[in-house]
Amino acid sequence: MSAYQPSDLRTRRPSGFDSSSGWGSAQAGYESQAGGWDAGSNGHHYGTADSGKDANEGGGILQMPKELQVTFVLLFITALFLHADQNLAAPNLSAIASDFEMTPMQKDSRLGGLVQFGFFLVGGAVSIFVGPLADGFDRVTVLCGVLLCGCIPSLLMSLTVPSSKAGFFYFFLARICTGVAIGGSFPVLFSLSADVFPASQRALISGALSSAGNIGAAVGSVMSGMIGPRYGWRVPFTCVSIPTLICAVIVRLVLTDPRTQKKAKARQETPIANE
């Protein structure tokens, strides 16, 4: 078995090859690759660690741009007045029963049972249908429709419903419409706010809108208990319905669905792309 000669282990190198320059060029190549990676990272908006931290760090409401602050306040007040209608009847059930000429048993079965059944069951079921509706249509328009569905029947009921046994039927329909408005507002409000506000602030906005519903229900109940016995059980419904109607008009005039804006922009750019 023949042994290898040292000459056989030599590496053939091209003429003019310098080992030191070779390693230097290789190192420069790796540095250029690293620089290219950094450039690619910046091109993909990764940025530095500090800039990524600043981009992902969520700020409070006061750190929002003024436009987003106005949008937040408008959605918060709208949700508050809409949910204020939820418990307006509870402090004045005896006065409502007397106005509609109910017996004590009818008061329990109709006001305490039938009305609540229609309010929560129908209102909760409507949320299932409003969600897909908000996916296919302009969400600001859907939100305005939901608000009008709740405030207009309550306003008409408080102003025009007669004080008789037949008046309970209109009262019952008005409460169902309020349940539809409250139940249908949840998917629209949270879907719209998820696109309007940045991702770092969505948890804050969702919590604020949820608290607006609870605050509105509590404020409406307290207000109804204070105003109802003195001025009549219909006055609290009027006091809540009118601000909700105003909020619906302002929402329609001020807010714009970002998804609708993107579709309109895409339609404007399509002819340019075809040309």
mmCIF file of C-alpha atoms in Angstrom:
data_model
loop_
_atom_site.group_PDB
_atom_site.id
_atom_site.type_symbol
_atom_site.label_atom_id
_atom_site.label_comp_id
_atom_site.label_asym_id
_atom_site.label_seq_id
_atom_site.Cartn_x
_atom_site.Cartn_y
_atom_site.Cartn_z
ATOM 1 C CA MET A 1 0.000 0.000 0.000
ATOM 2 C CA SER A 2 1.622 3.225 -1.191
ATOM 3 C CA ALA A 3 1.882 6.207 1.097
ATOM 4 C CA TYR A 4 0.635 9.667 0.084
ATOM 5 C CA GLN A 5 3.286 12.179 -0.762
ATOM 6 C CA PRO A 6 3.115 15.694 0.712
ATOM 7 C CA SER A 7 2.793 17.021 -2.807
ATOM 8 C CA ASP A 8 -0.456 15.087 -3.221
ATOM 9 C CA LEU A 9 -2.023 16.933 -0.271
ATOM 10 C CA ARG A 10 -1.313 20.349 -1.688
ATOM 11 C CA THR A 11 -4.258 22.450 -2.748
ATOM 12 C CA ARG A 12 -4.134 23.780 -6.229
ATOM 13 C CA ARG A 13 -4.486 27.523 -6.200
ATOM 14 C CA PRO A 14 -4.847 29.920 -9.067
ATOM 15 C CA SER A 15 -1.945 32.142 -9.875
ATOM 16 C CA GLY A 16 -1.810 35.387 -7.948
ATOM 17 C CA PHE A 17 -3.815 34.041 -5.009
ATOM 18 C CA ASP A 18 -2.994 35.676 -1.700
ATOM 19 C CA SER A 19 -4.129 33.832 1.391
ATOM 20 C CA SER A 20 -4.413 36.971 3.467
ATOM 21 C CA SER A 21 -6.347 38.810 0.761
ATOM 22 C CA GLY A 22 -8.521 35.773 0.281
ATOM 23 C CA TRP A 23 -9.573 35.660 3.876
ATOM 24 C CA GLY A 24 -10.018 39.431 3.834
ATOM 25 C CA SER A 25 -12.275 39.260 0.799
ATOM 26 C CA ALA A 26 -14.258 36.454 2.365
ATOM 27 C CA GLN A 27 -14.717 38.481 5.503
ATOM 28 C CA ALA A 28 -15.765 41.465 3.437
ATOM 29 C CA GLY A 29 -18.227 39.225 1.639
ATOM 30 C CA TYR A 30 -19.778 38.117 4.883
ATOM 31 C CA GLU A 31 -19.972 41.733 6.047
ATOM 32 C CA SER A 32 -21.656 42.713 2.813
ATOM 33 C CA GLN A 33 -24.123 39.883 3.293
ATOM 34 C CA ALA A 34 -24.804 41.111 6.818
ATOM 35 C CA GLY A 35 -25.264 44.614 5.486
ATOM 36 C CA GLY A 36 -27.644 43.271 2.865
ATOM 37 C CA TRP A 37 -29.619 41.485 5.583
ATOM 38 C CA ASP A 38 -29.852 44.691 7.547
ATOM 39 C CA ALA A 39 -31.038 46.500 4.460
ATOM 40 C CA GLY A 40 -33.557 43.793 3.743
ATOM 41 C CA SER A 41 -34.762 43.940 7.296
ATOM 42 C CA ASN A 42 -35.236 47.687 7.054
ATOM 43 C CA GLY A 43 -37.017 47.207 3.766
ATOM 44 C CA HIS A 44 -39.459 44.870 5.488
ATOM 45 C CA HIS A 45 -40.023 47.383 8.313
ATOM 46 C CA TYR A 46 -38.413 45.265 10.973
ATOM 47 C CA GLY A 47 -36.140 48.131 12.038
ATOM 48 C CA THR A 48 -34.005 48.105 15.131
ATOM 49 C CA ALA A 49 -34.952 46.593 18.437
ATOM 50 C CA ASP A 50 -35.653 50.005 19.956
ATOM 51 C CA SER A 51 -37.851 51.142 17.070
ATOM 52 C CA GLY A 52 -39.807 47.878 17.170
ATOM 53 C CA LYS A 53 -40.348 48.330 20.868
ATOM 54 C CA ASP A 54 -41.651 51.871 20.325
ATOM 55 C CA ALA A 55 -43.950 50.708 17.513
ATOM 56 C CA ASN A 56 -45.476 47.915 19.554
ATOM 57 C CA GLU A 57 -45.754 49.821 22.807
ATOM 58 C CA GLY A 58 -49.376 50.805 23.421
ATOM 59 C CA GLY A 59 -50.123 54.314 24.569
ATOM 60 C CA GLY A 60 -53.054 55.724 26.461
ATOM 61 C CA ILE A 61 -55.973 57.671 25.110
ATOM 62 C CA LEU A 62 -54.168 60.984 25.597
ATOM 63 C CA GLN A 63 -51.312 59.771 23.367
ATOM 64 C CA MET A 64 -53.680 59.149 20.427
ATOM 65 C CA PRO A 65 -53.911 61.575 17.534
ATOM 66 C CA LYS A 66 -56.723 64.076 17.898
ATOM 67 C CA GLU A 67 -58.734 62.393 15.156
ATOM 68 C CA LEU A 68 -58.662 59.056 16.980
ATOM 69 C CA GLN A 69 -59.516 60.776 20.263
ATOM 70 C CA VAL A 70 -62.650 62.271 18.693
ATOM 71 C CA THR A 71 -63.589 58.872 17.265
ATOM 72 C CA PHE A 72 -63.080 57.194 20.632
ATOM 73 C CA VAL A 73 -65.156 59.768 22.527
ATOM 74 C CA LEU A 74 -67.949 59.539 19.966
ATOM 75 C CA LEU A 75 -68.098 55.734 20.093
ATOM 76 C CA PHE A 76 -67.912 55.752 23.890
ATOM 77 C CA ILE A 77 -70.777 58.252 24.287
ATOM 78 C CA THR A 78 -72.831 56.439 21.653
ATOM 79 C CA ALA A 79 -72.454 53.110 23.451
ATOM 80 C CA LEU A 80 -73.243 54.790 26.785
ATOM 81 C CA PHE A 81 -76.536 56.356 25.640
ATOM 82 C CA LEU A 82 -77.562 53.250 23.737
ATOM 83 C CA HIS A 83 -77.162 51.016 26.789
ATOM 84 C CA ALA A 84 -78.738 53.621 29.096
ATOM 85 C CA ASP A 85 -82.098 52.534 27.659
ATOM 86 C CA GLN A 86 -81.601 49.003 28.955
ATOM 87 C CA ASN A 87 -82.878 49.454 32.528
ATOM 88 C CA LEU A 88 -85.123 52.510 32.202
ATOM 89 C CA ALA A 89 -88.301 50.543 32.879
ATOM 90 C CA ALA A 90 -87.090 48.701 35.984
ATOM 91 C CA PRO A 91 -87.488 51.522 38.576
ATOM 92 C CA ASN A 92 -91.014 52.406 37.368
ATOM 93 C CA LEU A 93 -92.718 49.059 36.777
ATOM 94 C CA SER A 94 -95.619 49.896 39.086
ATOM 95 C CA ALA A 95 -96.289 53.190 37.280
ATOM 96 C CA ILE A 96 -96.104 51.456 33.885
ATOM 97 C CA ALA A 97 -98.479 48.739 35.004
ATOM 98 C CA SER A 98 -100.918 51.325 36.318
ATOM 99 C CA ASP A 99 -100.706 53.305 33.072
ATOM 100 C CA PHE A 100 -101.474 50.220 30.988
ATOM 101 C CA GLU A 101 -104.266 49.091 33.341
ATOM 102 C CA MET A 102 -102.633 45.827 34.413
ATOM 103 C CA THR A 103 -103.486 43.656 37.355
ATOM 104 C CA PRO A 104 -100.710 42.725 39.806
ATOM 105 C CA MET A 105 -100.431 39.307 38.160
ATOM 106 C CA GLN A 106 -100.235 40.831 34.691
ATOM 107 C CA LYS A 107 -97.552 43.195 35.894
ATOM 108 C CA ASP A 108 -95.371 40.275 36.953
ATOM 109 C CA SER A 109 -96.064 38.098 33.913
ATOM 110 C CA ARG A 110 -95.906 40.804 31.226
ATOM 111 C CA LEU A 111 -93.491 43.440 32.483
ATOM 112 C CA GLY A 112 -91.313 41.107 34.483
ATOM 113 C CA GLY A 113 -91.464 38.105 32.138
ATOM 114 C CA LEU A 114 -92.664 38.744 28.606
ATOM 115 C CA VAL A 115 -90.904 42.058 28.069
ATOM 116 C CA GLN A 116 -87.595 40.774 29.423
ATOM 117 C CA PHE A 117 -87.917 37.627 27.332
ATOM 118 C CA GLY A 118 -88.341 39.627 24.132
ATOM 119 C CA PHE A 119 -85.659 42.150 25.077
ATOM 120 C CA PHE A 120 -82.832 39.722 25.807
ATOM 121 C CA LEU A 121 -83.710 36.719 23.642
ATOM 122 C CA VAL A 122 -84.560 38.602 20.467
ATOM 123 C CA GLY A 123 -81.775 41.114 21.017
ATOM 124 C CA GLY A 124 -79.204 38.369 21.556
ATOM 125 C CA ALA A 125 -80.363 36.464 18.489
ATOM 126 C CA VAL A 126 -80.077 39.551 16.311
ATOM 127 C CA SER A 127 -76.343 39.779 17.076
ATOM 128 C CA ILE A 128 -75.849 36.598 15.051
ATOM 129 C CA PHE A 129 -77.340 38.261 11.976
ATOM 130 C CA VAL A 130 -75.833 41.723 12.439
ATOM 131 C CA GLY A 131 -72.307 40.272 12.469
ATOM 132 C CA PRO A 132 -72.422 38.942 8.871
ATOM 133 C CA LEU A 133 -74.328 42.081 7.865
ATOM 134 C CA ALA A 134 -71.443 44.202 9.112
ATOM 135 C CA ASP A 135 -69.019 42.065 7.114
ATOM 136 C CA GLY A 136 -70.801 42.773 3.842
ATOM 137 C CA PHE A 137 -71.903 46.394 4.185
ATOM 138 C CA ASP A 138 -70.529 49.700 5.405
ATOM 139 C CA ARG A 139 -70.210 49.354 9.169
ATOM 140 C CA VAL A 140 -70.902 53.018 9.895
ATOM 141 C CA THR A 141 -74.197 52.685 8.030
ATOM 142 C CA VAL A 142 -75.030 49.483 9.914
ATOM 143 C CA LEU A 143 -74.200 51.159 13.231
ATOM 144 C CA CYS A 144 -76.475 54.098 12.412
ATOM 145 C CA GLY A 145 -79.274 51.695 11.483
ATOM 146 C CA VAL A 146 -78.839 49.852 14.780
ATOM 147 C CA LEU A 147 -78.954 53.123 16.733
ATOM 148 C CA LEU A 148 -82.070 54.333 14.937
ATOM 149 C CA CYS A 149 -83.736 50.970 15.500
ATOM 150 C CA GLY A 150 -83.357 51.483 19.238
ATOM 151 C CA CYS A 151 -83.975 55.187 19.781
ATOM 152 C CA ILE A 152 -86.847 55.980 17.396
ATOM 153 C CA PRO A 153 -89.325 53.361 18.754
ATOM 154 C CA SER A 154 -88.490 54.393 22.327
ATOM 155 C CA LEU A 155 -88.982 58.056 21.482
ATOM 156 C CA LEU A 156 -92.304 57.423 19.761
ATOM 157 C CA MET A 157 -93.415 55.160 22.593
ATOM 158 C CA SER A 158 -92.650 57.810 25.195
ATOM 159 C CA LEU A 159 -94.504 60.528 23.280
ATOM 160 C CA THR A 160 -97.441 58.867 21.516
ATOM 161 C CA VAL A 161 -98.351 55.547 23.159
ATOM 162 C CA PRO A 162 -101.820 55.811 24.766
ATOM 163 C CA SER A 163 -102.422 55.095 28.415
ATOM 164 C CA SER A 164 -104.586 52.014 27.950
ATOM 165 C CA LYS A 165 -104.381 48.254 27.694
ATOM 166 C CA ALA A 166 -103.518 48.563 24.004
ATOM 167 C CA GLY A 167 -100.511 50.693 24.891
ATOM 168 C CA PHE A 168 -98.663 47.679 26.283
ATOM 169 C CA PHE A 169 -98.374 46.215 22.788
ATOM 170 C CA TYR A 170 -96.468 49.275 21.549
ATOM 171 C CA PHE A 171 -94.371 49.310 24.717
ATOM 172 C CA PHE A 172 -93.494 45.652 24.136
ATOM 173 C CA LEU A 173 -92.441 46.293 20.523
ATOM 174 C CA ALA A 174 -90.345 49.288 21.566
ATOM 175 C CA ARG A 175 -88.482 47.215 24.148
ATOM 176 C CA ILE A 176 -87.795 44.499 21.569
ATOM 177 C CA CYS A 177 -86.352 47.130 19.229
ATOM 178 C CA THR A 178 -84.130 48.369 22.044
ATOM 179 C CA GLY A 179 -82.898 44.831 22.615
ATOM 180 C CA VAL A 180 -82.189 44.512 18.897
ATOM 181 C CA ALA A 181 -80.192 47.759 18.969
ATOM 182 C CA ILE A 182 -78.133 46.791 22.024
ATOM 183 C CA GLY A 183 -77.502 43.244 20.832
ATOM 184 C CA GLY A 184 -76.664 44.343 17.305
ATOM 185 C CA SER A 185 -74.298 47.095 18.413
ATOM 186 C CA PHE A 186 -71.664 44.739 19.842
ATOM 187 C CA PRO A 187 -70.369 43.143 16.611
ATOM 188 C CA VAL A 188 -70.433 46.466 14.762
ATOM 189 C CA LEU A 189 -68.672 48.502 17.456
ATOM 190 C CA PHE A 190 -65.892 45.995 18.076
ATOM 191 C CA SER A 191 -65.365 45.242 14.384
ATOM 192 C CA LEU A 192 -65.208 48.921 13.476
ATOM 193 C CA SER A 193 -62.929 49.861 16.362
ATOM 194 C CA ALA A 194 -60.532 47.026 15.454
ATOM 195 C CA ASP A 195 -59.903 48.663 12.069
ATOM 196 C CA VAL A 196 -59.982 52.299 13.182
ATOM 197 C CA PHE A 197 -57.532 52.039 16.101
ATOM 198 C CA PRO A 198 -53.994 50.578 15.989
ATOM 199 C CA ALA A 199 -53.366 47.058 17.225
ATOM 200 C CA SER A 200 -51.462 48.277 20.306
ATOM 201 C CA GLN A 201 -54.597 50.079 21.572
ATOM 202 C CA ARG A 202 -57.354 47.609 20.648
ATOM 203 C CA ALA A 203 -57.477 46.038 24.106
ATOM 204 C CA LEU A 204 -57.882 49.473 25.686
ATOM 205 C CA ILE A 205 -60.645 50.454 23.250
ATOM 206 C CA SER A 206 -62.497 47.150 23.661
ATOM 207 C CA GLY A 207 -62.413 47.464 27.442
ATOM 208 C CA ALA A 208 -63.588 51.076 27.276
ATOM 209 C CA LEU A 209 -66.533 50.215 25.005
ATOM 210 C CA SER A 210 -67.532 47.326 27.265
ATOM 211 C CA SER A 211 -67.395 49.584 30.316
ATOM 212 C CA ALA A 212 -69.454 52.193 28.450
ATOM 213 C CA GLY A 213 -72.304 49.690 28.204
ATOM 214 C CA ASN A 214 -72.208 48.934 31.926
ATOM 215 C CA ILE A 215 -71.888 52.597 32.877
ATOM 216 C CA GLY A 216 -74.769 53.519 30.585
ATOM 217 C CA ALA A 217 -77.049 50.850 32.056
ATOM 218 C CA ALA A 218 -76.245 52.010 35.599
ATOM 219 C CA VAL A 219 -76.664 55.723 34.810
ATOM 220 C CA GLY A 220 -79.939 55.074 32.995
ATOM 221 C CA SER A 221 -81.333 53.095 35.900
ATOM 222 C CA VAL A 222 -80.389 55.766 38.453
ATOM 223 C CA MET A 223 -81.728 58.557 36.255
ATOM 224 C CA SER A 224 -85.006 56.725 35.675
ATOM 225 C CA GLY A 225 -85.422 56.157 39.416
ATOM 226 C CA MET A 226 -84.923 59.849 40.103
ATOM 227 C CA ILE A 227 -86.937 61.369 37.239
ATOM 228 C CA GLY A 228 -89.657 58.759 36.743
ATOM 229 C CA PRO A 229 -91.540 59.131 40.047
ATOM 230 C CA ARG A 230 -91.546 62.937 39.760
ATOM 231 C CA TYR A 231 -92.170 63.590 36.055
ATOM 232 C CA GLY A 232 -93.616 60.295 34.832
ATOM 233 C CA TRP A 233 -92.151 57.017 33.620
ATOM 234 C CA ARG A 234 -92.091 58.154 29.962
ATOM 235 C CA VAL A 235 -89.739 61.103 30.505
ATOM 236 C CA PRO A 236 -86.572 58.976 31.058
ATOM 237 C CA PHE A 237 -87.144 57.285 27.685
ATOM 238 C CA THR A 238 -87.348 60.695 26.026
ATOM 239 C CA CYS A 239 -84.213 61.906 27.815
ATOM 240 C CA VAL A 240 -82.214 58.925 26.534
ATOM 241 C CA SER A 241 -83.701 58.568 23.046
ATOM 242 C CA ILE A 242 -82.977 62.124 21.900
ATOM 243 C CA PRO A 243 -79.207 62.018 22.681
ATOM 244 C CA THR A 244 -78.974 58.586 21.042
ATOM 245 C CA LEU A 245 -80.638 59.979 17.922
ATOM 246 C CA ILE A 246 -78.160 62.876 17.885
ATOM 247 C CA CYS A 247 -75.260 60.420 18.255
ATOM 248 C CA ALA A 248 -76.546 58.425 15.281
ATOM 249 C CA VAL A 249 -76.538 61.547 13.111
ATOM 250 C CA ILE A 250 -73.031 62.569 14.243
ATOM 251 C CA VAL A 251 -71.695 59.045 13.659
ATOM 252 C CA ARG A 252 -73.006 59.118 10.106
ATOM 253 C CA LEU A 253 -71.514 62.555 9.408
ATOM 254 C CA VAL A 254 -68.138 62.165 11.140
ATOM 255 C CA LEU A 255 -67.029 58.530 10.959
ATOM 256 C CA THR A 256 -65.924 56.613 7.880
ATOM 257 C CA ASP A 257 -65.463 52.881 7.564
ATOM 258 C CA PRO A 258 -61.768 52.158 6.768
ATOM 259 C CA ARG A 259 -62.815 49.122 4.752
ATOM 260 C CA THR A 260 -65.043 51.275 2.567
ATOM 261 C CA GLN A 261 -62.169 53.722 2.066
ATOM 262 C CA LYS A 262 -59.895 50.895 0.913
ATOM 263 C CA LYS A 263 -62.497 49.624 -1.557
ATOM 264 C CA ALA A 264 -63.030 53.112 -2.971
ATOM 265 C CA LYS A 265 -59.274 53.622 -3.305
ATOM 266 C CA ALA A 266 -58.912 50.258 -5.047
ATOM 267 C CA ARG A 267 -61.654 51.167 -7.526
ATOM 268 C CA GLN A 268 -59.893 54.442 -8.297
ATOM 269 C CA GLU A 269 -56.544 52.732 -8.835
ATOM 270 C CA THR A 270 -57.890 49.928 -11.017
ATOM 271 C CA PRO A 271 -58.391 52.058 -14.201
ATOM 272 C CA ILE A 272 -54.908 53.530 -13.749
ATOM 273 C CA ALA A 273 -53.407 50.052 -13.501
ATOM 274 C CA ASN A 274 -55.253 48.919 -16.643
ATOM 275 C CA GLU A 275 -53.920 51.873 -18.614
#
